[in-house]
Coordinates of C-alpha atoms in Angstrom, one line a residue:
E1 CA 110.5 99.5 51.9
L2 CA 108.2 96.6 53.6
M3 CA 111.6 95.6 55.0
Q4 CA 112.3 99.0 56.8
T5 CA 108.9 99.2 57.4
K6 CA 108.7 96.2 59.7
S7 CA 112.3 97.0 61.2
D8 CA 111.0 100.8 62.0
L9 CA 108.0 99.0 63.7
K10 CA 110.3 96.7 65.7
E11 CA 112.2 99.5 66.6
T12 CA 108.9 101.0 68.0
E13 CA 107.9 97.7 69.8
T14 CA 111.4 98.2 72.2
A15 CA 110.7 101.9 72.4
L16 CA 107.2 100.9 74.2
D17 CA 108.7 98.3 76.0
D18 CA 111.3 100.9 77.9
Q19 CA 108.5 103.1 78.1
G20 CA 106.1 101.2 79.0
K21 CA 108.5 99.5 82.2
S22 CA 108.5 103.0 83.0
L23 CA 105.4 103.9 83.4
D24 CA 104.5 100.3 85.1
E25 CA 106.7 102.0 88.2
N26 CA 104.4 104.6 88.9
G27 CA 101.7 103.4 90.4
D28 CA 98.2 102.5 90.0
K29 CA 97.6 104.7 87.1
A30 CA 101.1 103.9 85.0
E31 CA 99.9 100.3 85.6
G32 CA 96.5 101.1 83.4
F33 CA 99.3 102.5 80.7
G34 CA 101.9 99.6 80.5
K35 CA 98.8 97.3 80.0
K36 CA 97.9 99.3 77.3
F37 CA 101.6 98.7 75.8
D38 CA 101.3 95.3 76.0
I39 CA 98.5 95.8 73.7
F40 CA 100.0 97.7 71.0
K41 CA 103.1 95.2 71.2
G42 CA 100.8 92.6 70.1
I43 CA 98.9 94.5 67.5
S44 CA 102.4 95.7 66.4
A45 CA 103.4 92.1 65.3
Q46 CA 99.7 91.2 63.6
F47 CA 100.7 93.9 61.6
K48 CA 104.5 92.7 60.4
L49 CA 102.6 89.5 59.3
G50 CA 100.5 91.5 57.2
L51 CA 103.5 93.1 55.7
D52 CA 104.5 90.6 53.7
G53 CA 102.1 90.6 51.3
A54 CA 101.0 94.2 51.6
D55 CA 102.2 97.5 50.3
T56 CA 101.6 99.8 52.9
S57 CA 101.8 103.4 54.9
I58 CA 102.3 102.2 58.2
K59 CA 105.8 103.7 58.8
G60 CA 105.0 107.3 57.9
F61 CA 101.9 106.8 60.4
V62 CA 103.6 105.0 63.1
T63 CA 106.9 107.7 63.1
S64 CA 104.8 110.4 63.4
L65 CA 103.4 109.9 66.6
S66 CA 105.0 111.2 69.4
A67 CA 106.2 108.5 72.8
G68 CA 102.6 110.4 74.3
E69 CA 100.5 109.7 71.9
L70 CA 101.6 105.8 71.6
A71 CA 100.6 105.4 74.9
L72 CA 96.9 106.9 74.6
G73 CA 94.2 103.8 75.7
P74 CA 92.2 105.3 72.1
F75 CA 95.4 104.9 70.2
A76 CA 95.8 101.5 71.0
L77 CA 92.0 100.5 70.3
A78 CA 92.5 102.6 66.9
V79 CA 95.5 99.7 65.7
A80 CA 93.2 97.0 67.0
G81 CA 90.9 98.8 64.9
V82 CA 93.3 98.9 61.7
T83 CA 94.3 95.6 62.4
I84 CA 90.7 93.6 61.9
A85 CA 89.9 95.8 59.1
F86 CA 93.4 94.5 57.7
K87 CA 92.4 91.1 58.5
T88 CA 88.7 91.5 57.1
L89 CA 89.9 93.0 53.8
K90 CA 92.7 89.6 53.4
S91 CA 89.7 87.3 54.3
A92 CA 87.1 89.4 51.9
I93 CA 90.3 89.1 49.0
S94 CA 90.6 85.2 49.5
G95 CA 86.5 85.2 49.6
I96 CA 86.3 87.0 46.3
A97 CA 88.9 85.2 44.8
E98 CA 87.5 81.3 45.8
W99 CA 84.0 82.8 44.5
Y100 CA 85.8 83.7 41.3
G101 CA 87.0 80.4 40.6
D102 CA 84.1 78.3 41.6
I103 CA 82.0 81.0 39.0
S104 CA 84.7 80.1 36.2
D105 CA 84.5 75.9 36.9
A106 CA 81.0 75.8 37.1
S107 CA 80.9 77.8 33.7
T108 CA 83.7 75.5 32.3
I109 CA 80.9 72.6 33.8
L110 CA 78.3 73.8 32.4
Q111 CA 79.6 74.2 28.9
Q112 CA 81.2 71.6 28.4
K113 CA 78.1 69.1 30.2
T114 CA 75.5 70.6 27.6
G115 CA 77.5 72.0 24.6
S116 CA 76.1 75.7 24.9
T117 CA 77.3 78.3 23.7
G118 CA 76.0 81.9 22.6
E119 CA 72.8 83.2 23.7
E120 CA 71.9 79.4 25.0
F121 CA 74.8 79.5 27.5
E122 CA 73.9 82.7 28.7
K123 CA 70.6 81.7 29.6
L124 CA 71.8 78.8 31.4
Q125 CA 74.5 80.3 33.3
G126 CA 71.1 83.0 34.2
I127 CA 69.4 80.1 35.5
M128 CA 72.3 79.0 37.4
N129 CA 72.9 82.2 39.0
N130 CA 69.1 82.4 39.7
I131 CA 68.8 78.8 41.5
Y132 CA 72.1 79.0 43.7
G133 CA 71.2 82.8 44.4
S134 CA 67.8 81.2 45.5
N135 CA 70.1 78.9 48.2
Y136 CA 70.1 75.7 46.6
G137 CA 73.2 73.7 46.4
E138 CA 76.2 73.6 47.9
S139 CA 78.2 76.0 45.4
Y140 CA 77.9 77.2 41.8
S141 CA 79.5 74.3 40.5
D142 CA 77.2 71.8 42.5
V143 CA 74.7 74.1 40.5
A144 CA 76.1 73.5 37.3
D145 CA 76.5 69.9 37.6
A146 CA 72.7 69.4 38.4
L147 CA 71.8 72.0 36.1
A148 CA 73.4 69.9 33.1
L149 CA 72.1 66.5 34.4
V150 CA 68.7 67.7 34.3
K151 CA 69.2 69.6 31.1
N152 CA 70.3 66.6 29.5
N153 CA 68.1 64.3 30.8
T154 CA 65.0 66.4 30.3
Q155 CA 65.8 68.6 27.5
L156 CA 64.0 70.8 29.3
T157 CA 64.7 75.2 28.6
G158 CA 63.7 78.0 30.5
D159 CA 61.5 78.7 33.7
E160 CA 60.6 75.0 34.2
L161 CA 64.5 74.2 33.6
Q162 CA 65.3 76.0 36.5
N163 CA 62.4 75.1 38.4
A164 CA 63.2 71.4 37.9
T165 CA 66.6 72.1 38.4
K166 CA 65.8 72.9 41.9
Y167 CA 63.1 70.0 42.4
A168 CA 66.0 67.8 41.6
L169 CA 68.5 69.6 44.3
L170 CA 65.6 69.3 47.2
F171 CA 65.1 65.7 46.1
R172 CA 68.7 64.6 46.6
D173 CA 69.6 67.2 49.8
T174 CA 66.4 66.0 51.7
L175 CA 65.9 62.3 50.5
G176 CA 69.3 61.3 49.5
I177 CA 67.5 60.4 45.5
D178 CA 70.3 60.9 43.1
I179 CA 70.0 64.0 40.9
A180 CA 70.3 62.0 37.8
D181 CA 68.4 58.6 38.9
S182 CA 65.3 61.4 39.6
T183 CA 65.2 63.2 36.5
R184 CA 65.4 59.8 34.2
T185 CA 62.2 59.2 36.1
V186 CA 60.7 62.4 35.5
S187 CA 61.7 62.0 32.3
T188 CA 60.1 58.9 32.1
L189 CA 56.4 60.1 33.5
M190 CA 56.6 63.3 31.2
K191 CA 57.3 61.8 27.9
T192 CA 54.5 58.7 28.7
F193 CA 51.9 60.9 30.3
G194 CA 52.1 64.2 29.1
I195 CA 52.9 66.1 32.8
T196 CA 54.6 68.4 33.2
S197 CA 58.2 68.0 35.6
E198 CA 57.0 69.7 38.2
D199 CA 53.7 67.7 38.2
A200 CA 56.1 64.5 37.9
F201 CA 58.5 65.5 40.8
N202 CA 55.2 66.2 43.0
L203 CA 54.0 62.4 42.5
L204 CA 57.9 61.2 43.2
A205 CA 57.7 63.0 46.6
Q206 CA 53.9 61.4 46.9
G207 CA 55.6 57.8 46.5
Q208 CA 58.2 58.5 49.3
Q209 CA 55.6 60.0 51.9
K210 CA 53.8 57.1 51.3
G211 CA 56.7 54.5 51.6
L212 CA 56.5 53.2 47.9
D213 CA 60.3 53.4 48.5
F214 CA 60.6 50.7 50.6
S215 CA 62.8 48.2 48.8
G216 CA 64.5 51.3 47.0
E217 CA 63.1 49.8 43.5
M218 CA 60.5 53.1 43.3
L219 CA 62.0 54.5 40.1
D220 CA 63.2 51.5 38.4
S221 CA 59.8 50.5 38.9
I222 CA 58.2 53.4 37.4
N223 CA 60.9 53.6 34.6
E224 CA 60.2 50.1 33.4
Y225 CA 56.2 49.8 33.7
S226 CA 54.8 53.0 32.8
I227 CA 54.9 52.6 29.2
Q228 CA 53.2 49.6 29.1
M229 CA 50.4 50.8 31.9
S230 CA 50.3 54.0 29.9
K231 CA 49.4 51.6 26.8
F232 CA 46.6 50.3 28.4
G233 CA 44.6 53.8 29.4
F234 CA 46.5 53.8 33.0
S235 CA 47.3 57.7 33.7
A236 CA 50.8 58.9 35.8
E237 CA 48.4 58.8 39.0
D238 CA 47.4 55.3 38.5
V239 CA 50.4 54.0 38.2
F240 CA 51.3 55.2 41.7
N241 CA 48.3 53.9 43.2
V242 CA 48.7 51.0 41.7
L243 CA 52.3 51.0 43.6
A244 CA 50.9 51.9 46.8
T245 CA 48.1 49.1 46.9
G246 CA 50.4 46.5 45.9
A247 CA 53.0 47.6 48.8
E248 CA 49.8 47.8 51.2
S249 CA 48.8 44.5 49.9
G250 CA 52.5 42.7 51.3
A251 CA 53.9 42.9 47.9
F252 CA 57.5 41.5 48.8
N253 CA 59.0 44.4 46.1
L254 CA 57.6 46.2 43.7
D255 CA 58.2 43.9 40.8
K256 CA 55.5 41.8 42.3
V257 CA 53.2 44.0 42.4

């Protein structure tokens, strides 16, 4: 049926070509109609390409029109509109397939990397949807990777897990800090000083703003010295203040503070 439809469209193009040549011989008005025929011939060719993968009713539509109707400008515009709609539909279908594939891959990533099942897995999927829906991450799969890292490194759940993942993605995309590295340090600060993940990320952000990562060792230094400093009564804020003071005094790197 599709092959026959394409054949009919070819015959229509030939007929239109003859009609166009005839009209072009009739002065200025005919010249305009001849141009419309050229437009329609191009549109017809685009339809034939689309027919390779679509079952359509174009055959009955085209053959029901007289030569005079085919010459009308509005018809040419209408067919152009149908062509655009057809392309838009193909693009939409392709986009939906790509989106579904990304969702499927992301769910697999989330399940495999967290080992979650049942209700827990459904909650993680909901968190993933919320994060991506808030314009974080490059794709669902990207968000799934980040979410799994944050969960595994911090053991957070619910809203705090969602917010921490957003922070981690923001740190990565704006400061270039790897999600695995930032969340390990956040976890250290949370466990050592009893602060929230939001407070920990805020301290890391302030440390970046104050230039504490000038040697690329800020996260390692915090992970290494937090426990010892907490034993002497230092708070999380104190740790960053000490590092900032050392950096301002000209320490070659944070290990020398």
